[in-house]
Amino acid sequence: MTVRDLLNAKGREFESIDPDTTIKQAMTRITQKRIGSLLVMQEEELIGIITERDMFRVILERGTEGFNVKVRDVMTVNIVIGILDDAIEEVSALMTNNRFRHLPIMEGKTVVGIISIGDVVKAQAQNLSIENRYLKDFIIGKYPG
Ligand code: AMP
C-alpha cells in the first residue's frame, strides 16, 4: 500500500495558513477543524509547518503574549515531505524515527495532501484485518487446491 492509495481513500484536502497569521488565529483554526497541524503557504508555496506542539510551546514560554506571535516565527521550516509512491511502511518509520506526526505529500512543488500518523495507523490496521480474514479463510479451507 502506498501514500497514493491512502490519499485516494482519505481525500487530498489540506488546511493551510498564511505565515503572518497570529498563533491565536492558528489555534482557533486547528480547534475548529479538529486537526493537529497547518501547512504554512505563501503564494501557493509550502514554506513551513506548524502543529499543536509548536503552539503549546509558545504559550508555555510567553504566556498570553504568545497569542500575538506570528506563525512564521514559530513554524518549522525544515520540512520532511513524502511522495505519492512512498510505501506506508516507509512513511510510518519516517514519522516514528523523527518524532513528528504529520507529513505533507508533494508532487514536485505542489502539495497534494497531508497524512497524519493517525491515518497511517488506520491504514495499517485495515491491511492487517484484511490479511487476517484471508488467512482465516485459508485455514478453514475456503480456497480450492
Ligand atoms: P507533531 O508531532 O507533528 O505535532 O510535530 C512535532 C514537531 O515536529 C513540531 O515542532 C512540528 O513543527 C514538527 N513537524 C511536524 N511535522 C513535520 C514534518 N513533516 N517535517 C518537519 N517537521 C515537522
Short mmCIF file of N, CA and C and ligand atoms in Angstrom, two decimals:
data_model
loop_
_atom_site.label_atom_id
_atom_site.label_comp_id
_atom_site.label_asym_id
_atom_site.label_seq_id
_atom_site.Cartn_x
_atom_site.Cartn_y
_atom_site.Cartn_z
N MET A 1 0.83 -1.20 0.00
CA MET A 1 0.00 0.00 0.00
C MET A 1 0.88 1.26 0.00
N THR A 2 0.48 2.23 -0.80
CA THR A 2 1.29 3.45 -0.92
C THR A 2 0.51 4.66 -0.39
N VAL A 3 1.24 5.77 -0.30
CA VAL A 3 0.63 7.04 0.09
C VAL A 3 -0.49 7.41 -0.89
N ARG A 4 -0.29 7.08 -2.17
CA ARG A 4 -1.33 7.36 -3.17
C ARG A 4 -2.65 6.66 -2.81
N ASP A 5 -2.55 5.37 -2.44
CA ASP A 5 -3.75 4.61 -2.06
C ASP A 5 -4.43 5.26 -0.85
N LEU A 6 -3.60 5.65 0.11
CA LEU A 6 -4.16 6.24 1.34
C LEU A 6 -4.88 7.56 1.01
N LEU A 7 -4.24 8.38 0.17
CA LEU A 7 -4.86 9.68 -0.17
C LEU A 7 -6.11 9.49 -1.02
N ASN A 8 -6.10 8.45 -1.87
CA ASN A 8 -7.30 8.18 -2.69
C ASN A 8 -8.49 7.88 -1.79
N ALA A 9 -8.22 7.18 -0.68
CA ALA A 9 -9.30 6.83 0.24
C ALA A 9 -9.67 8.03 1.13
N LYS A 10 -8.66 8.78 1.54
CA LYS A 10 -8.87 9.84 2.52
C LYS A 10 -9.28 11.18 1.90
N GLY A 11 -8.80 11.43 0.69
CA GLY A 11 -9.03 12.73 0.05
C GLY A 11 -7.76 13.57 0.11
N ARG A 12 -7.70 14.54 -0.79
CA ARG A 12 -6.45 15.31 -0.90
C ARG A 12 -6.52 16.70 -0.29
N GLU A 13 -7.62 16.98 0.42
CA GLU A 13 -7.76 18.31 1.01
C GLU A 13 -6.74 18.49 2.15
N PHE A 14 -6.30 19.71 2.33
CA PHE A 14 -5.45 20.01 3.49
C PHE A 14 -5.71 21.45 3.92
N GLU A 15 -5.43 21.73 5.18
CA GLU A 15 -5.65 23.07 5.73
C GLU A 15 -4.34 23.83 5.70
N SER A 16 -4.40 25.05 5.18
CA SER A 16 -3.18 25.86 5.15
C SER A 16 -3.43 27.21 5.82
N ILE A 17 -2.33 27.89 6.12
CA ILE A 17 -2.43 29.18 6.82
C ILE A 17 -1.34 30.11 6.31
N ASP A 18 -1.63 31.40 6.37
CA ASP A 18 -0.66 32.42 5.95
C ASP A 18 0.38 32.63 7.07
N PRO A 19 1.65 32.85 6.72
CA PRO A 19 2.68 32.99 7.76
C PRO A 19 2.48 34.20 8.67
N ASP A 20 1.74 35.20 8.21
CA ASP A 20 1.55 36.39 9.03
C ASP A 20 0.33 36.33 9.95
N THR A 21 -0.32 35.19 9.97
CA THR A 21 -1.44 34.96 10.88
C THR A 21 -0.89 34.82 12.31
N THR A 22 -1.71 35.17 13.30
CA THR A 22 -1.25 35.02 14.70
C THR A 22 -1.47 33.59 15.20
N ILE A 23 -0.76 33.29 16.28
CA ILE A 23 -0.90 31.97 16.92
C ILE A 23 -2.34 31.76 17.39
N LYS A 24 -2.96 32.83 17.88
CA LYS A 24 -4.34 32.68 18.36
C LYS A 24 -5.26 32.26 17.20
N GLN A 25 -5.08 32.88 16.03
CA GLN A 25 -5.90 32.51 14.86
C GLN A 25 -5.61 31.05 14.45
N ALA A 26 -4.32 30.68 14.51
CA ALA A 26 -3.94 29.31 14.14
C ALA A 26 -4.57 28.31 15.11
N MET A 27 -4.57 28.66 16.41
CA MET A 27 -5.17 27.77 17.42
C MET A 27 -6.67 27.64 17.18
N THR A 28 -7.29 28.74 16.82
CA THR A 28 -8.73 28.71 16.54
C THR A 28 -9.00 27.77 15.36
N ARG A 29 -8.18 27.88 14.32
CA ARG A 29 -8.37 27.03 13.13
C ARG A 29 -8.24 25.55 13.45
N ILE A 30 -7.16 25.17 14.16
CA ILE A 30 -6.98 23.73 14.41
C ILE A 30 -8.06 23.19 15.35
N THR A 31 -8.54 24.07 16.24
CA THR A 31 -9.61 23.64 17.15
C THR A 31 -10.91 23.44 16.37
N GLN A 32 -11.25 24.43 15.53
CA GLN A 32 -12.50 24.33 14.75
C GLN A 32 -12.47 23.14 13.80
N LYS A 33 -11.32 22.92 13.16
CA LYS A 33 -11.23 21.86 12.14
C LYS A 33 -10.90 20.49 12.74
N ARG A 34 -10.63 20.48 14.04
CA ARG A 34 -10.28 19.23 14.74
C ARG A 34 -9.09 18.53 14.09
N ILE A 35 -8.02 19.32 13.87
CA ILE A 35 -6.80 18.77 13.28
C ILE A 35 -5.61 19.17 14.16
N GLY A 36 -4.43 18.62 13.83
CA GLY A 36 -3.27 18.88 14.68
C GLY A 36 -2.20 19.74 14.04
N SER A 37 -2.38 20.08 12.76
CA SER A 37 -1.32 20.85 12.09
C SER A 37 -1.89 21.71 10.97
N LEU A 38 -1.11 22.69 10.59
CA LEU A 38 -1.47 23.54 9.43
C LEU A 38 -0.23 23.69 8.56
N LEU A 39 -0.44 23.63 7.27
CA LEU A 39 0.69 23.88 6.36
C LEU A 39 0.77 25.38 6.12
N VAL A 40 1.97 25.93 6.24
CA VAL A 40 2.13 27.37 6.08
C VAL A 40 2.50 27.63 4.61
N MET A 41 1.61 28.37 3.94
CA MET A 41 1.76 28.58 2.50
C MET A 41 1.87 30.07 2.20
N GLN A 42 2.79 30.39 1.30
CA GLN A 42 2.93 31.77 0.82
C GLN A 42 2.94 31.72 -0.70
N GLU A 43 2.01 32.43 -1.30
CA GLU A 43 1.86 32.39 -2.76
C GLU A 43 1.88 30.96 -3.29
N GLU A 44 1.06 30.13 -2.67
CA GLU A 44 0.88 28.73 -3.07
C GLU A 44 2.12 27.86 -2.92
N GLU A 45 3.12 28.40 -2.20
CA GLU A 45 4.32 27.60 -1.97
C GLU A 45 4.38 27.20 -0.50
N LEU A 46 4.75 25.94 -0.26
CA LEU A 46 4.86 25.46 1.11
C LEU A 46 6.15 26.00 1.72
N ILE A 47 6.00 26.81 2.80
CA ILE A 47 7.21 27.37 3.42
C ILE A 47 7.41 26.90 4.87
N GLY A 48 6.43 26.18 5.42
CA GLY A 48 6.60 25.71 6.79
C GLY A 48 5.43 24.83 7.23
N ILE A 49 5.60 24.31 8.44
CA ILE A 49 4.50 23.55 9.06
C ILE A 49 4.42 23.99 10.51
N ILE A 50 3.20 24.12 11.02
CA ILE A 50 3.03 24.46 12.44
C ILE A 50 2.03 23.47 13.02
N THR A 51 2.38 22.91 14.17
CA THR A 51 1.49 21.92 14.79
C THR A 51 1.11 22.38 16.19
N GLU A 52 0.18 21.63 16.78
CA GLU A 52 -0.29 21.97 18.13
C GLU A 52 0.87 22.01 19.12
N ARG A 53 1.89 21.20 18.89
CA ARG A 53 3.04 21.21 19.81
C ARG A 53 3.78 22.53 19.78
N ASP A 54 3.93 23.10 18.57
CA ASP A 54 4.60 24.41 18.44
C ASP A 54 3.80 25.49 19.15
N MET A 55 2.48 25.39 19.04
CA MET A 55 1.60 26.40 19.65
C MET A 55 1.64 26.27 21.17
N PHE A 56 1.61 25.05 21.63
CA PHE A 56 1.68 24.78 23.07
C PHE A 56 2.96 25.38 23.65
N ARG A 57 4.07 25.16 22.93
CA ARG A 57 5.38 25.62 23.41
C ARG A 57 5.42 27.15 23.51
N VAL A 58 4.89 27.85 22.50
CA VAL A 58 4.99 29.31 22.50
C VAL A 58 4.14 29.90 23.63
N ILE A 59 3.02 29.29 23.94
CA ILE A 59 2.17 29.79 25.03
C ILE A 59 2.85 29.49 26.38
N LEU A 60 3.45 28.33 26.47
CA LEU A 60 4.16 27.98 27.72
C LEU A 60 5.31 28.96 27.97
N GLU A 61 6.04 29.30 26.90
CA GLU A 61 7.21 30.17 27.04
C GLU A 61 6.83 31.64 27.23
N ARG A 62 5.77 32.10 26.53
CA ARG A 62 5.49 33.54 26.54
C ARG A 62 4.16 33.92 27.19
N GLY A 63 3.45 32.95 27.70
CA GLY A 63 2.15 33.26 28.30
C GLY A 63 1.18 33.81 27.26
N THR A 64 0.25 34.66 27.70
CA THR A 64 -0.78 35.14 26.77
C THR A 64 -0.20 36.01 25.66
N GLU A 65 1.00 36.55 25.86
CA GLU A 65 1.66 37.31 24.78
C GLU A 65 1.89 36.42 23.56
N GLY A 66 2.02 35.13 23.84
CA GLY A 66 2.25 34.17 22.76
C GLY A 66 1.13 34.14 21.73
N PHE A 67 -0.08 34.53 22.15
CA PHE A 67 -1.22 34.54 21.22
C PHE A 67 -0.98 35.47 20.03
N ASN A 68 -0.20 36.54 20.27
CA ASN A 68 0.01 37.55 19.21
C ASN A 68 1.24 37.28 18.34
N VAL A 69 2.01 36.24 18.70
CA VAL A 69 3.20 35.90 17.89
C VAL A 69 2.73 35.43 16.52
N LYS A 70 3.53 35.73 15.50
CA LYS A 70 3.18 35.33 14.13
C LYS A 70 3.56 33.86 13.89
N VAL A 71 2.76 33.21 13.09
CA VAL A 71 3.02 31.81 12.73
C VAL A 71 4.44 31.65 12.17
N ARG A 72 4.90 32.61 11.37
CA ARG A 72 6.22 32.47 10.73
C ARG A 72 7.35 32.40 11.76
N ASP A 73 7.12 32.94 12.97
CA ASP A 73 8.17 32.95 13.99
C ASP A 73 8.22 31.66 14.81
N VAL A 74 7.27 30.79 14.59
CA VAL A 74 7.19 29.58 15.40
C VAL A 74 7.22 28.31 14.53
N MET A 75 6.88 28.46 13.26
CA MET A 75 6.74 27.28 12.37
C MET A 75 8.10 26.57 12.18
N THR A 76 8.02 25.32 11.77
CA THR A 76 9.21 24.56 11.40
C THR A 76 9.44 24.75 9.90
N VAL A 77 10.68 25.13 9.54
CA VAL A 77 10.93 25.40 8.11
C VAL A 77 11.64 24.24 7.40
N ASN A 78 12.32 23.42 8.17
CA ASN A 78 12.97 22.26 7.54
C ASN A 78 11.98 21.11 7.47
N ILE A 79 11.15 21.14 6.45
CA ILE A 79 10.02 20.21 6.39
C ILE A 79 10.43 18.90 5.73
N VAL A 80 10.06 17.81 6.38
CA VAL A 80 10.25 16.50 5.76
C VAL A 80 8.95 16.20 5.00
N ILE A 81 9.08 15.80 3.75
CA ILE A 81 7.88 15.55 2.94
C ILE A 81 7.87 14.11 2.42
N GLY A 82 6.69 13.67 1.99
CA GLY A 82 6.56 12.36 1.36
C GLY A 82 6.09 12.54 -0.07
N ILE A 83 6.17 11.46 -0.84
CA ILE A 83 5.66 11.48 -2.22
C ILE A 83 4.63 10.35 -2.40
N LEU A 84 3.85 10.46 -3.48
CA LEU A 84 2.73 9.53 -3.68
C LEU A 84 3.17 8.07 -3.75
N ASP A 85 4.38 7.83 -4.27
CA ASP A 85 4.84 6.45 -4.41
C ASP A 85 5.46 5.85 -3.15
N ASP A 86 5.57 6.65 -2.09
CA ASP A 86 6.14 6.11 -0.84
C ASP A 86 5.25 5.00 -0.29
N ALA A 87 5.90 3.96 0.22
CA ALA A 87 5.14 2.88 0.88
C ALA A 87 4.72 3.34 2.27
N ILE A 88 3.55 2.88 2.71
CA ILE A 88 3.04 3.27 4.04
C ILE A 88 4.03 2.88 5.14
N GLU A 89 4.67 1.72 4.98
CA GLU A 89 5.65 1.29 6.00
C GLU A 89 6.80 2.28 6.09
N GLU A 90 7.21 2.83 4.92
CA GLU A 90 8.32 3.80 4.91
C GLU A 90 7.94 5.07 5.65
N VAL A 91 6.75 5.62 5.35
CA VAL A 91 6.37 6.88 5.99
C VAL A 91 6.09 6.67 7.48
N SER A 92 5.63 5.48 7.82
CA SER A 92 5.39 5.17 9.22
C SER A 92 6.73 5.21 9.99
N ALA A 93 7.76 4.59 9.42
CA ALA A 93 9.08 4.58 10.05
C ALA A 93 9.67 6.00 10.10
N LEU A 94 9.47 6.74 9.03
CA LEU A 94 9.98 8.11 8.95
C LEU A 94 9.39 8.98 10.07
N MET A 95 8.09 8.87 10.25
CA MET A 95 7.42 9.70 11.26
C MET A 95 7.80 9.25 12.67
N THR A 96 7.88 7.95 12.86
CA THR A 96 8.23 7.44 14.19
C THR A 96 9.67 7.82 14.54
N ASN A 97 10.59 7.62 13.60
CA ASN A 97 12.00 7.90 13.88
C ASN A 97 12.27 9.38 14.10
N ASN A 98 11.54 10.23 13.39
CA ASN A 98 11.76 11.69 13.51
C ASN A 98 10.86 12.34 14.56
N ARG A 99 9.98 11.53 15.15
CA ARG A 99 9.09 12.01 16.22
C ARG A 99 8.19 13.16 15.80
N PHE A 100 7.64 13.09 14.59
CA PHE A 100 6.57 14.01 14.25
C PHE A 100 5.40 13.21 13.68
N ARG A 101 4.24 13.85 13.67
CA ARG A 101 3.01 13.10 13.37
C ARG A 101 2.31 13.57 12.11
N HIS A 102 2.98 14.44 11.35
CA HIS A 102 2.35 14.99 10.14
C HIS A 102 3.34 14.99 8.98
N LEU A 103 2.85 14.60 7.81
CA LEU A 103 3.73 14.53 6.65
C LEU A 103 3.02 15.11 5.42
N PRO A 104 3.48 16.31 4.97
CA PRO A 104 2.91 16.85 3.73
C PRO A 104 3.35 15.97 2.56
N ILE A 105 2.45 15.76 1.61
CA ILE A 105 2.77 14.96 0.43
C ILE A 105 2.86 15.89 -0.77
N MET A 106 3.99 15.77 -1.49
CA MET A 106 4.26 16.70 -2.59
C MET A 106 4.36 15.95 -3.92
N GLU A 107 3.96 16.66 -4.96
CA GLU A 107 4.22 16.18 -6.32
C GLU A 107 4.97 17.34 -6.96
N GLY A 108 6.29 17.22 -7.09
CA GLY A 108 7.10 18.37 -7.50
C GLY A 108 7.00 19.45 -6.44
N LYS A 109 6.58 20.65 -6.86
CA LYS A 109 6.49 21.74 -5.87
C LYS A 109 5.06 21.92 -5.34
N THR A 110 4.17 21.03 -5.76
CA THR A 110 2.77 21.18 -5.37
C THR A 110 2.41 20.24 -4.23
N VAL A 111 1.73 20.81 -3.23
CA VAL A 111 1.23 19.97 -2.13
C VAL A 111 -0.01 19.23 -2.63
N VAL A 112 -0.03 17.91 -2.46
CA VAL A 112 -1.19 17.14 -2.94
C VAL A 112 -1.96 16.50 -1.78
N GLY A 113 -1.53 16.79 -0.55
CA GLY A 113 -2.26 16.27 0.60
C GLY A 113 -1.37 16.24 1.82
N ILE A 114 -1.93 15.76 2.91
CA ILE A 114 -1.14 15.59 4.14
C ILE A 114 -1.62 14.31 4.80
N ILE A 115 -0.69 13.58 5.39
CA ILE A 115 -1.13 12.40 6.14
C ILE A 115 -0.61 12.51 7.58
N SER A 116 -1.43 12.03 8.48
CA SER A 116 -1.04 12.07 9.90
C SER A 116 -0.71 10.64 10.33
N ILE A 117 -0.08 10.55 11.48
CA ILE A 117 0.26 9.21 11.99
C ILE A 117 -1.04 8.42 12.24
N GLY A 118 -2.11 9.15 12.56
CA GLY A 118 -3.42 8.50 12.75
C GLY A 118 -3.90 7.84 11.46
N ASP A 119 -3.73 8.53 10.33
CA ASP A 119 -4.12 7.95 9.03
C ASP A 119 -3.31 6.69 8.75
N VAL A 120 -2.01 6.76 9.09
CA VAL A 120 -1.11 5.63 8.82
C VAL A 120 -1.51 4.42 9.66
N VAL A 121 -1.78 4.67 10.95
CA VAL A 121 -2.16 3.57 11.85
C VAL A 121 -3.47 2.94 11.36
N LYS A 122 -4.42 3.80 10.95
CA LYS A 122 -5.71 3.30 10.47
C LYS A 122 -5.53 2.42 9.23
N ALA A 123 -4.69 2.88 8.28
CA ALA A 123 -4.45 2.12 7.04
C ALA A 123 -3.79 0.78 7.36
N GLN A 124 -2.83 0.81 8.29
CA GLN A 124 -2.13 -0.43 8.64
C GLN A 124 -3.09 -1.41 9.34
N ALA A 125 -3.98 -0.87 10.17
CA ALA A 125 -4.94 -1.75 10.87
C ALA A 125 -5.89 -2.39 9.86
N GLN A 126 -6.34 -1.61 8.86
CA GLN A 126 -7.24 -2.16 7.83
C GLN A 126 -6.54 -3.28 7.06
N ASN A 127 -5.27 -3.02 6.70
CA ASN A 127 -4.48 -4.02 5.97
C ASN A 127 -4.38 -5.31 6.76
N LEU A 128 -4.11 -5.16 8.06
CA LEU A 128 -3.95 -6.34 8.91
C LEU A 128 -5.25 -7.12 9.01
N SER A 129 -6.39 -6.39 9.10
CA SER A 129 -7.64 -7.13 9.25
C SER A 129 -8.01 -7.84 7.95
N ILE A 130 -7.66 -7.26 6.80
CA ILE A 130 -7.92 -7.94 5.51
C ILE A 130 -7.04 -9.20 5.43
N GLU A 131 -5.76 -9.04 5.79
CA GLU A 131 -4.82 -10.16 5.74
C GLU A 131 -5.30 -11.29 6.66
N ASN A 132 -5.77 -10.87 7.84
CA ASN A 132 -6.27 -11.80 8.84
C ASN A 132 -7.45 -12.62 8.28
N ARG A 133 -8.36 -11.92 7.58
CA ARG A 133 -9.54 -12.59 7.03
C ARG A 133 -9.11 -13.64 5.99
N TYR A 134 -8.17 -13.26 5.10
CA TYR A 134 -7.71 -14.21 4.08
C TYR A 134 -7.03 -15.42 4.72
N LEU A 135 -6.25 -15.15 5.78
CA LEU A 135 -5.56 -16.26 6.45
C LEU A 135 -6.57 -17.21 7.10
N LYS A 136 -7.61 -16.63 7.74
CA LYS A 136 -8.63 -17.47 8.38
C LYS A 136 -9.34 -18.32 7.33
N ASP A 137 -9.72 -17.67 6.20
CA ASP A 137 -10.39 -18.40 5.11
C ASP A 137 -9.51 -19.53 4.60
N PHE A 138 -8.21 -19.25 4.54
CA PHE A 138 -7.26 -20.25 4.05
C PHE A 138 -7.20 -21.44 5.02
N ILE A 139 -7.14 -21.11 6.31
CA ILE A 139 -7.03 -22.15 7.34
C ILE A 139 -8.28 -23.04 7.36
N ILE A 140 -9.47 -22.42 7.23
CA ILE A 140 -10.68 -23.27 7.27
C ILE A 140 -10.97 -23.92 5.91
N GLY A 141 -10.07 -23.73 4.96
CA GLY A 141 -10.16 -24.44 3.68
C GLY A 141 -11.17 -23.88 2.70
N LYS A 142 -11.38 -22.55 2.77
CA LYS A 142 -12.32 -21.94 1.83
C LYS A 142 -11.80 -21.93 0.39
N TYR A 143 -10.45 -21.96 0.29
CA TYR A 143 -9.86 -21.88 -1.04
C TYR A 143 -9.62 -23.27 -1.62
N PRO A 144 -9.89 -23.46 -2.92
CA PRO A 144 -9.69 -24.78 -3.52
C PRO A 144 -8.20 -25.10 -3.67
N GLY A 145 -7.85 -26.36 -3.74
CA GLY A 145 -6.49 -26.77 -4.06
C GLY A 145 -5.64 -27.14 -2.87
P1 AMP B 1 3.91 16.87 15.53
O1 AMP B 1 4.28 15.61 16.28
O2 AMP B 1 3.52 16.60 14.11
O3 AMP B 1 2.93 17.73 16.29
O4 AMP B 1 5.26 17.74 15.37
C1 AMP B 1 6.30 17.80 16.33
C2 AMP B 1 7.32 18.84 15.86
O5 AMP B 1 7.82 18.47 14.56
C3 AMP B 1 6.76 20.27 15.68
O6 AMP B 1 7.77 21.19 16.01
C4 AMP B 1 6.42 20.35 14.20
O7 AMP B 1 6.51 21.67 13.68
C5 AMP B 1 7.49 19.46 13.59
N1 AMP B 1 6.99 18.75 12.39
C6 AMP B 1 5.78 18.18 12.22
N2 AMP B 1 5.68 17.62 11.02
C7 AMP B 1 6.86 17.82 10.40
C8 AMP B 1 7.40 17.49 9.12
N3 AMP B 1 6.70 16.79 8.21
N4 AMP B 1 8.66 17.90 8.83
C9 AMP B 1 9.38 18.58 9.74
N5 AMP B 1 8.95 18.92 10.95
C10 AMP B 1 7.70 18.55 11.30
#
